[in-house]
Amino acid sequence: VQLQASGGGLVQAGGSLRLSCQASKRTFSSYVMGWFRQAPGKEREFVAAIRKNSGTTYYADSVKGRFTISRDSAKNTVYLQMNSLKPEDTAIYFCAGGSYYDIVPSGYTHWGQGTQVTVSS
């Protein structure tokens, strides 16, 4: 397994969760690490990404100001801090690694198994 996501769960609206993505050293060397999510009946959508070298971050408009992506190179881990959660944030969250920044899933070559996030109203 190259990517292992964890930290999902059930939280009330307005609450917070922190997702973690443990990567193999080889996968963490990917140029970009990202988070996507997929709600039932919907396509997988971009949430956030972070460049390896510069640390530059990117966010979907729907999560900007509420979510923060970060990385710990010593632990080969990427985090997604999610604050002010809304019911529409409910989805399976996936971490991914790729060579280039992209907002479409096909731009990433390595994927984790996903972790469920459920936000109740």
mmCIF file of N, CA, C and O in Angstrom, residues 12-89:
data_model
loop_
_atom_site.group_PDB
_atom_site.id
_atom_site.type_symbol
_atom_site.label_atom_id
_atom_site.label_comp_id
_atom_site.label_asym_id
_atom_site.label_seq_id
_atom_site.Cartn_x
_atom_site.Cartn_y
_atom_site.Cartn_z
ATOM 1 N N GLN A 12 -20.416 16.928 13.921
ATOM 2 C CA GLN A 12 -21.536 17.850 13.730
ATOM 3 C C GLN A 12 -21.088 19.048 12.882
ATOM 4 O O GLN A 12 -19.901 19.396 12.855
ATOM 5 N N ALA A 13 -22.037 19.655 12.231
ATOM 6 C CA ALA A 13 -21.747 20.856 11.452
ATOM 7 C C ALA A 13 -21.068 21.893 12.332
ATOM 8 O O ALA A 13 -21.464 22.093 13.488
ATOM 9 N N GLY A 14 -20.048 22.518 11.782
ATOM 10 C CA GLY A 14 -19.273 23.492 12.540
ATOM 11 C C GLY A 14 -18.056 22.895 13.221
ATOM 12 O O GLY A 14 -17.193 23.633 13.723
ATOM 13 N N GLY A 15 -17.987 21.577 13.247
ATOM 14 C CA GLY A 15 -16.875 20.906 13.890
ATOM 15 C C GLY A 15 -15.650 20.785 13.008
ATOM 16 O O GLY A 15 -15.616 21.319 11.884
ATOM 17 N N SER A 16 -14.647 20.065 13.516
ATOM 18 C CA SER A 16 -13.377 19.929 12.816
ATOM 19 C C SER A 16 -12.923 18.468 12.794
ATOM 20 O O SER A 16 -13.264 17.687 13.677
ATOM 21 N N LEU A 17 -12.150 18.163 11.775
ATOM 22 C CA LEU A 17 -11.474 16.872 11.669
ATOM 23 C C LEU A 17 -10.124 17.104 11.015
ATOM 24 O O LEU A 17 -9.964 18.051 10.232
ATOM 25 N N ARG A 18 -9.183 16.230 11.318
ATOM 26 C CA ARG A 18 -7.899 16.277 10.619
ATOM 27 C C ARG A 18 -7.642 14.925 9.984
ATOM 28 O O ARG A 18 -7.571 13.908 10.673
ATOM 29 N N LEU A 19 -7.505 14.940 8.676
ATOM 30 C CA LEU A 19 -7.183 13.733 7.939
ATOM 31 C C LEU A 19 -5.671 13.618 7.774
ATOM 32 O O LEU A 19 -4.970 14.628 7.639
ATOM 33 N N SER A 20 -5.207 12.382 7.782
ATOM 34 C CA SER A 20 -3.788 12.119 7.573
ATOM 35 C C SER A 20 -3.622 11.155 6.408
ATOM 36 O O SER A 20 -4.467 10.291 6.186
ATOM 37 N N CYS A 21 -2.536 11.304 5.699
ATOM 38 C CA CYS A 21 -2.225 10.414 4.594
ATOM 39 C C CYS A 21 -0.767 9.994 4.731
ATOM 40 O O CYS A 21 0.139 10.788 4.472
ATOM 41 N N GLN A 22 -0.585 8.760 5.170
ATOM 42 C CA GLN A 22 0.760 8.215 5.322
ATOM 43 C C GLN A 22 1.190 7.630 3.984
ATOM 44 O O GLN A 22 0.502 6.782 3.426
ATOM 45 N N ALA A 23 2.317 8.092 3.484
ATOM 46 C CA ALA A 23 2.779 7.642 2.178
ATOM 47 C C ALA A 23 4.105 6.898 2.287
ATOM 48 O O ALA A 23 4.884 7.135 3.214
ATOM 49 N N SER A 24 4.333 6.000 1.360
ATOM 50 C CA SER A 24 5.645 5.393 1.260
ATOM 51 C C SER A 24 6.626 6.475 0.846
ATOM 52 O O SER A 24 6.231 7.495 0.275
ATOM 53 N N LYS A 25 7.892 6.275 1.142
ATOM 54 C CA LYS A 25 8.887 7.297 0.828
ATOM 55 C C LYS A 25 8.891 7.587 -0.664
ATOM 56 O O LYS A 25 9.003 8.730 -1.098
ATOM 57 N N ARG A 26 8.725 6.531 -1.459
ATOM 58 C CA ARG A 26 8.751 6.708 -2.906
ATOM 59 C C ARG A 26 7.554 7.545 -3.353
ATOM 60 O O ARG A 26 7.678 8.431 -4.181
ATOM 61 N N THR A 27 6.374 7.272 -2.803
ATOM 62 C CA THR A 27 5.178 8.012 -3.194
ATOM 63 C C THR A 27 5.255 9.451 -2.698
ATOM 64 O O THR A 27 4.826 10.370 -3.383
ATOM 65 N N PHE A 28 5.781 9.645 -1.499
ATOM 66 C CA PHE A 28 5.867 10.996 -0.954
ATOM 67 C C PHE A 28 6.824 11.847 -1.747
ATOM 68 O O PHE A 28 6.765 13.082 -1.688
ATOM 69 N N SER A 29 7.694 11.214 -2.514
ATOM 70 C CA SER A 29 8.609 11.988 -3.334
ATOM 71 C C SER A 29 7.898 12.566 -4.557
ATOM 72 O O SER A 29 8.493 13.320 -5.323
ATOM 73 N N SER A 30 6.617 12.187 -4.722
ATOM 74 C CA SER A 30 5.832 12.769 -5.813
ATOM 75 C C SER A 30 5.867 14.287 -5.730
ATOM 76 O O SER A 30 5.888 14.857 -4.647
ATOM 77 N N TYR A 31 5.834 14.893 -6.842
ATOM 78 C CA TYR A 31 5.931 16.350 -6.909
ATOM 79 C C TYR A 31 4.780 17.044 -6.194
ATOM 80 O O TYR A 31 4.959 18.046 -5.538
ATOM 81 N N VAL A 32 3.599 16.463 -6.307
ATOM 82 C CA VAL A 32 2.406 17.062 -5.714
ATOM 83 C C VAL A 32 1.613 16.005 -4.950
ATOM 84 O O VAL A 32 1.448 14.889 -5.428
ATOM 85 N N MET A 33 1.135 16.375 -3.769
ATOM 86 C CA MET A 33 0.205 15.527 -3.027
ATOM 87 C C MET A 33 -1.121 16.266 -2.944
ATOM 88 O O MET A 33 -1.152 17.483 -2.709
ATOM 89 N N GLY A 34 -2.208 15.511 -3.124
ATOM 90 C CA GLY A 34 -3.511 16.155 -3.140
ATOM 91 C C GLY A 34 -4.557 15.391 -2.374
ATOM 92 O O GLY A 34 -4.362 14.220 -2.022
ATOM 93 N N TRP A 35 -5.655 16.071 -2.095
ATOM 94 C CA TRP A 35 -6.842 15.449 -1.508
ATOM 95 C C TRP A 35 -8.012 15.651 -2.465
ATOM 96 O O TRP A 35 -8.216 16.749 -3.002
ATOM 97 N N PHE A 36 -8.770 14.584 -2.661
ATOM 98 C CA PHE A 36 -10.004 14.618 -3.426
ATOM 99 C C PHE A 36 -11.111 14.060 -2.546
ATOM 100 O O PHE A 36 -10.850 13.425 -1.528
ATOM 101 N N ARG A 37 -12.339 14.281 -2.974
ATOM 102 C CA ARG A 37 -13.462 13.691 -2.251
ATOM 103 C C ARG A 37 -14.539 13.272 -3.233
ATOM 104 O O ARG A 37 -14.646 13.817 -4.343
ATOM 105 N N GLN A 38 -15.321 12.303 -2.804
ATOM 106 C CA GLN A 38 -16.398 11.807 -3.650
ATOM 107 C C GLN A 38 -17.620 11.524 -2.795
ATOM 108 O O GLN A 38 -17.581 10.684 -1.889
ATOM 109 N N ALA A 39 -18.689 12.246 -3.092
ATOM 110 C CA ALA A 39 -19.958 12.046 -2.409
ATOM 111 C C ALA A 39 -20.785 11.034 -3.194
ATOM 112 O O ALA A 39 -20.564 10.848 -4.398
ATOM 113 N N PRO A 40 -21.744 10.384 -2.548
ATOM 114 C CA PRO A 40 -22.567 9.394 -3.242
ATOM 115 C C PRO A 40 -23.243 9.986 -4.481
ATOM 116 O O PRO A 40 -23.842 11.065 -4.417
ATOM 117 N N GLY A 41 -23.092 9.292 -5.592
ATOM 118 C CA GLY A 41 -23.730 9.729 -6.821
ATOM 119 C C GLY A 41 -23.051 10.875 -7.529
ATOM 120 O O GLY A 41 -23.554 11.384 -8.534
ATOM 121 N N LYS A 42 -21.906 11.295 -7.014
ATOM 122 C CA LYS A 42 -21.189 12.417 -7.619
ATOM 123 C C LYS A 42 -19.793 11.997 -8.066
ATOM 124 O O LYS A 42 -19.270 10.980 -7.628
ATOM 125 N N GLU A 43 -19.217 12.804 -8.932
ATOM 126 C CA GLU A 43 -17.867 12.525 -9.391
ATOM 127 C C GLU A 43 -16.852 12.934 -8.323
ATOM 128 O O GLU A 43 -17.118 13.769 -7.465
ATOM 129 N N ARG A 44 -15.696 12.320 -8.416
ATOM 130 C CA ARG A 44 -14.610 12.676 -7.508
ATOM 131 C C ARG A 44 -14.151 14.098 -7.823
ATOM 132 O O ARG A 44 -13.933 14.444 -8.977
ATOM 133 N N GLU A 45 -14.019 14.910 -6.782
ATOM 134 C CA GLU A 45 -13.670 16.309 -6.998
ATOM 135 C C GLU A 45 -12.443 16.709 -6.205
ATOM 136 O O GLU A 45 -12.163 16.193 -5.119
ATOM 137 N N PHE A 46 -11.723 17.673 -6.770
ATOM 138 C CA PHE A 46 -10.528 18.202 -6.139
ATOM 139 C C PHE A 46 -10.876 18.976 -4.875
ATOM 140 O O PHE A 46 -11.860 19.726 -4.837
ATOM 141 N N VAL A 47 -10.024 18.795 -3.844
ATOM 142 C CA VAL A 47 -10.202 19.528 -2.595
ATOM 143 C C VAL A 47 -9.006 20.448 -2.344
ATOM 144 O O VAL A 47 -9.167 21.660 -2.152
ATOM 145 N N ALA A 48 -7.807 19.865 -2.342
ATOM 146 C CA ALA A 48 -6.611 20.657 -2.043
ATOM 147 C C ALA A 48 -5.379 19.916 -2.538
ATOM 148 O O ALA A 48 -5.416 18.695 -2.736
ATOM 149 N N ALA A 49 -4.289 20.661 -2.740
ATOM 150 C CA ALA A 49 -3.029 20.058 -3.153
ATOM 151 C C ALA A 49 -1.871 20.883 -2.614
ATOM 152 O O ALA A 49 -2.030 22.075 -2.308
ATOM 153 N N ILE A 50 -0.714 20.233 -2.519
ATOM 154 C CA ILE A 50 0.479 20.911 -2.033
ATOM 155 C C ILE A 50 1.687 20.441 -2.833
ATOM 156 O O ILE A 50 1.864 19.251 -3.087
ATOM 157 N N ARG A 51 2.506 21.392 -3.279
ATOM 158 C CA ARG A 51 3.714 21.069 -4.018
ATOM 159 C C ARG A 51 4.815 20.661 -3.051
ATOM 160 O O ARG A 51 4.960 21.246 -1.974
ATOM 161 N N LYS A 52 5.602 19.677 -3.461
ATOM 162 C CA LYS A 52 6.645 19.141 -2.589
ATOM 163 C C LYS A 52 7.712 20.175 -2.285
ATOM 164 O O LYS A 52 8.064 20.397 -1.139
ATOM 165 N N ASN A 53 8.271 20.810 -3.301
ATOM 166 C CA ASN A 53 9.438 21.655 -3.115
ATOM 167 C C ASN A 53 9.107 23.028 -2.540
ATOM 168 O O ASN A 53 9.725 23.467 -1.571
ATOM 169 N N SER A 54 8.111 23.675 -3.115
ATOM 170 C CA SER A 54 7.807 25.045 -2.689
ATOM 171 C C SER A 54 6.833 25.110 -1.528
ATOM 172 O O SER A 54 6.761 26.101 -0.818
ATOM 173 N N GLY A 55 6.064 24.024 -1.349
ATOM 174 C CA GLY A 55 5.027 24.061 -0.324
ATOM 175 C C GLY A 55 3.817 24.871 -0.744
ATOM 176 O O GLY A 55 2.926 25.110 0.070
ATOM 177 N N THR A 56 3.777 25.289 -1.999
ATOM 178 C CA THR A 56 2.629 26.040 -2.493
ATOM 179 C C THR A 56 1.370 25.195 -2.375
ATOM 180 O O THR A 56 1.387 24.008 -2.683
ATOM 181 N N THR A 57 0.308 25.819 -1.916
ATOM 182 C CA THR A 57 -0.946 25.099 -1.712
ATOM 183 C C THR A 57 -2.035 25.615 -2.639
ATOM 184 O O THR A 57 -2.008 26.776 -3.077
ATOM 185 N N TYR A 58 -2.985 24.742 -2.928
ATOM 186 C CA TYR A 58 -4.105 25.057 -3.800
ATOM 187 C C TYR A 58 -5.370 24.502 -3.156
ATOM 188 O O TYR A 58 -5.336 23.437 -2.538
ATOM 189 N N TYR A 59 -6.464 25.218 -3.325
ATOM 190 C CA TYR A 59 -7.724 24.802 -2.721
ATOM 191 C C TYR A 59 -8.882 24.994 -3.685
ATOM 192 O O TYR A 59 -8.909 25.931 -4.478
ATOM 193 N N ALA A 60 -9.843 24.107 -3.550
ATOM 194 C CA ALA A 60 -11.109 24.322 -4.251
ATOM 195 C C ALA A 60 -11.818 25.501 -3.588
ATOM 196 O O ALA A 60 -11.688 25.717 -2.376
ATOM 197 N N ASP A 61 -12.570 26.237 -4.371
ATOM 198 C CA ASP A 61 -13.271 27.401 -3.826
ATOM 199 C C ASP A 61 -14.201 27.012 -2.677
ATOM 200 O O ASP A 61 -14.391 27.777 -1.734
ATOM 201 N N SER A 62 -14.761 25.830 -2.752
ATOM 202 C CA SER A 62 -15.741 25.389 -1.758
ATOM 203 C C SER A 62 -15.130 25.164 -0.376
ATOM 204 O O SER A 62 -15.861 25.134 0.617
ATOM 205 N N VAL A 63 -13.814 25.009 -0.301
ATOM 206 C CA VAL A 63 -13.178 24.741 0.999
ATOM 207 C C VAL A 63 -12.190 25.823 1.403
ATOM 208 O O VAL A 63 -11.661 25.792 2.528
ATOM 209 N N LYS A 64 -11.948 26.766 0.522
ATOM 210 C CA LYS A 64 -10.975 27.816 0.796
ATOM 211 C C LYS A 64 -11.363 28.579 2.051
ATOM 212 O O LYS A 64 -12.508 28.982 2.222
ATOM 213 N N GLY A 65 -10.394 28.761 2.944
ATOM 214 C CA GLY A 65 -10.643 29.458 4.198
ATOM 215 C C GLY A 65 -11.096 28.551 5.325
ATOM 216 O O GLY A 65 -11.117 28.959 6.483
ATOM 217 N N ARG A 66 -11.467 27.323 4.990
ATOM 218 C CA ARG A 66 -11.915 26.366 6.017
ATOM 219 C C ARG A 66 -10.963 25.178 6.158
ATOM 220 O O ARG A 66 -10.795 24.658 7.256
ATOM 221 N N PHE A 67 -10.373 24.758 5.047
ATOM 222 C CA PHE A 67 -9.475 23.604 5.045
ATOM 223 C C PHE A 67 -8.035 24.072 4.859
ATOM 224 O O PHE A 67 -7.774 25.065 4.168
ATOM 225 N N THR A 68 -7.110 23.321 5.458
ATOM 226 C CA THR A 68 -5.687 23.604 5.301
ATOM 227 C C THR A 68 -4.933 22.314 5.030
ATOM 228 O O THR A 68 -5.052 21.360 5.804
ATOM 229 N N ILE A 69 -4.176 22.293 3.943
ATOM 230 C CA ILE A 69 -3.343 21.143 3.621
ATOM 231 C C ILE A 69 -1.916 21.449 4.061
ATOM 232 O O ILE A 69 -1.439 22.577 3.922
ATOM 233 N N SER A 70 -1.258 20.437 4.609
ATOM 234 C CA SER A 70 0.123 20.604 5.045
ATOM 235 C C SER A 70 0.840 19.268 4.915
ATOM 236 O O SER A 70 0.211 18.241 4.667
ATOM 237 N N ARG A 71 2.147 19.286 5.086
ATOM 238 C CA ARG A 71 2.900 18.053 4.971
ATOM 239 C C ARG A 71 4.016 18.020 6.003
ATOM 240 O O ARG A 71 4.523 19.061 6.416
ATOM 241 N N ASP A 72 4.380 16.811 6.396
ATOM 242 C CA ASP A 72 5.498 16.586 7.299
ATOM 243 C C ASP A 72 6.443 15.635 6.582
ATOM 244 O O ASP A 72 6.187 14.427 6.531
ATOM 245 N N SER A 73 7.499 16.174 6.009
ATOM 246 C CA SER A 73 8.403 15.355 5.210
ATOM 247 C C SER A 73 9.094 14.283 6.027
ATOM 248 O O SER A 73 9.356 13.190 5.534
ATOM 249 N N ALA A 74 9.377 14.561 7.274
ATOM 250 C CA ALA A 74 10.058 13.583 8.128
ATOM 251 C C ALA A 74 9.194 12.348 8.356
ATOM 252 O O ALA A 74 9.701 11.249 8.556
ATOM 253 N N LYS A 75 7.872 12.548 8.311
ATOM 254 C CA LYS A 75 6.941 11.443 8.544
ATOM 255 C C LYS A 75 6.298 10.942 7.254
ATOM 256 O O LYS A 75 5.436 10.053 7.311
ATOM 257 N N ASN A 76 6.684 11.516 6.123
ATOM 258 C CA ASN A 76 6.073 11.138 4.835
ATOM 259 C C ASN A 76 4.547 11.213 4.923
ATOM 260 O O ASN A 76 3.836 10.317 4.453
ATOM 261 N N THR A 77 4.058 12.262 5.523
ATOM 262 C CA THR A 77 2.630 12.376 5.786
ATOM 263 C C THR A 77 2.099 13.723 5.315
ATOM 264 O O THR A 77 2.752 14.754 5.477
ATOM 265 N N VAL A 78 0.919 13.679 4.736
ATOM 266 C CA VAL A 78 0.186 14.875 4.333
ATOM 267 C C VAL A 78 -1.076 14.960 5.171
ATOM 268 O O VAL A 78 -1.718 13.932 5.442
ATOM 269 N N TYR A 79 -1.422 16.164 5.596
ATOM 270 C CA TYR A 79 -2.591 16.367 6.447
ATOM 271 C C TYR A 79 -3.614 17.256 5.749
ATOM 272 O O TYR A 79 -3.271 18.083 4.908
ATOM 273 N N LEU A 80 -4.852 17.088 6.135
ATOM 274 C CA LEU A 80 -5.911 17.993 5.710
ATOM 275 C C LEU A 80 -6.696 18.378 6.958
ATOM 276 O O LEU A 80 -7.446 17.567 7.502
ATOM 277 N N GLN A 81 -6.463 19.581 7.446
ATOM 278 C CA GLN A 81 -7.208 20.099 8.585
ATOM 279 C C GLN A 81 -8.500 20.711 8.072
ATOM 280 O O GLN A 81 -8.475 21.622 7.245
ATOM 281 N N MET A 82 -9.618 20.205 8.549
ATOM 282 C CA MET A 82 -10.919 20.655 8.073
ATOM 283 C C MET A 82 -11.670 21.309 9.230
ATOM 284 O O MET A 82 -11.974 20.642 10.219
ATOM 285 N N ASN A 83 -11.933 22.582 9.104
ATOM 286 C CA ASN A 83 -12.664 23.335 10.119
ATOM 287 C C ASN A 83 -13.996 23.819 9.551
ATOM 288 O O ASN A 83 -14.202 23.827 8.337
ATOM 289 N N SER A 84 -14.867 24.221 10.442
ATOM 290 C CA SER A 84 -16.184 24.752 10.048
ATOM 291 C C SER A 84 -16.863 23.824 9.043
ATOM 292 O O SER A 84 -17.370 24.257 8.005
ATOM 293 N N LEU A 85 -16.873 22.559 9.368
ATOM 294 C CA LEU A 85 -17.421 21.564 8.448
ATOM 295 C C LEU A 85 -18.904 21.768 8.224
ATOM 296 O O LEU A 85 -19.651 22.175 9.141
ATOM 297 N N LYS A 86 -19.332 21.449 7.005
ATOM 298 C CA LYS A 86 -20.722 21.584 6.597
ATOM 299 C C LYS A 86 -21.240 20.227 6.142
ATOM 300 O O LYS A 86 -20.460 19.368 5.716
ATOM 301 N N PRO A 87 -22.552 20.038 6.184
ATOM 302 C CA PRO A 87 -23.102 18.757 5.708
ATOM 303 C C PRO A 87 -22.686 18.430 4.269
ATOM 304 O O PRO A 87 -22.473 17.257 3.949
ATOM 305 N N GLU A 88 -22.512 19.446 3.449
ATOM 306 C CA GLU A 88 -22.110 19.201 2.062
ATOM 307 C C GLU A 88 -20.651 18.765 1.927
ATOM 308 O O GLU A 88 -20.209 18.415 0.833
ATOM 309 N N ASP A 89 -19.912 18.754 3.018
ATOM 310 C CA ASP A 89 -18.549 18.219 3.003
ATOM 311 C C ASP A 89 -18.542 16.699 3.166
ATOM 312 O O ASP A 89 -17.489 16.065 3.052
#
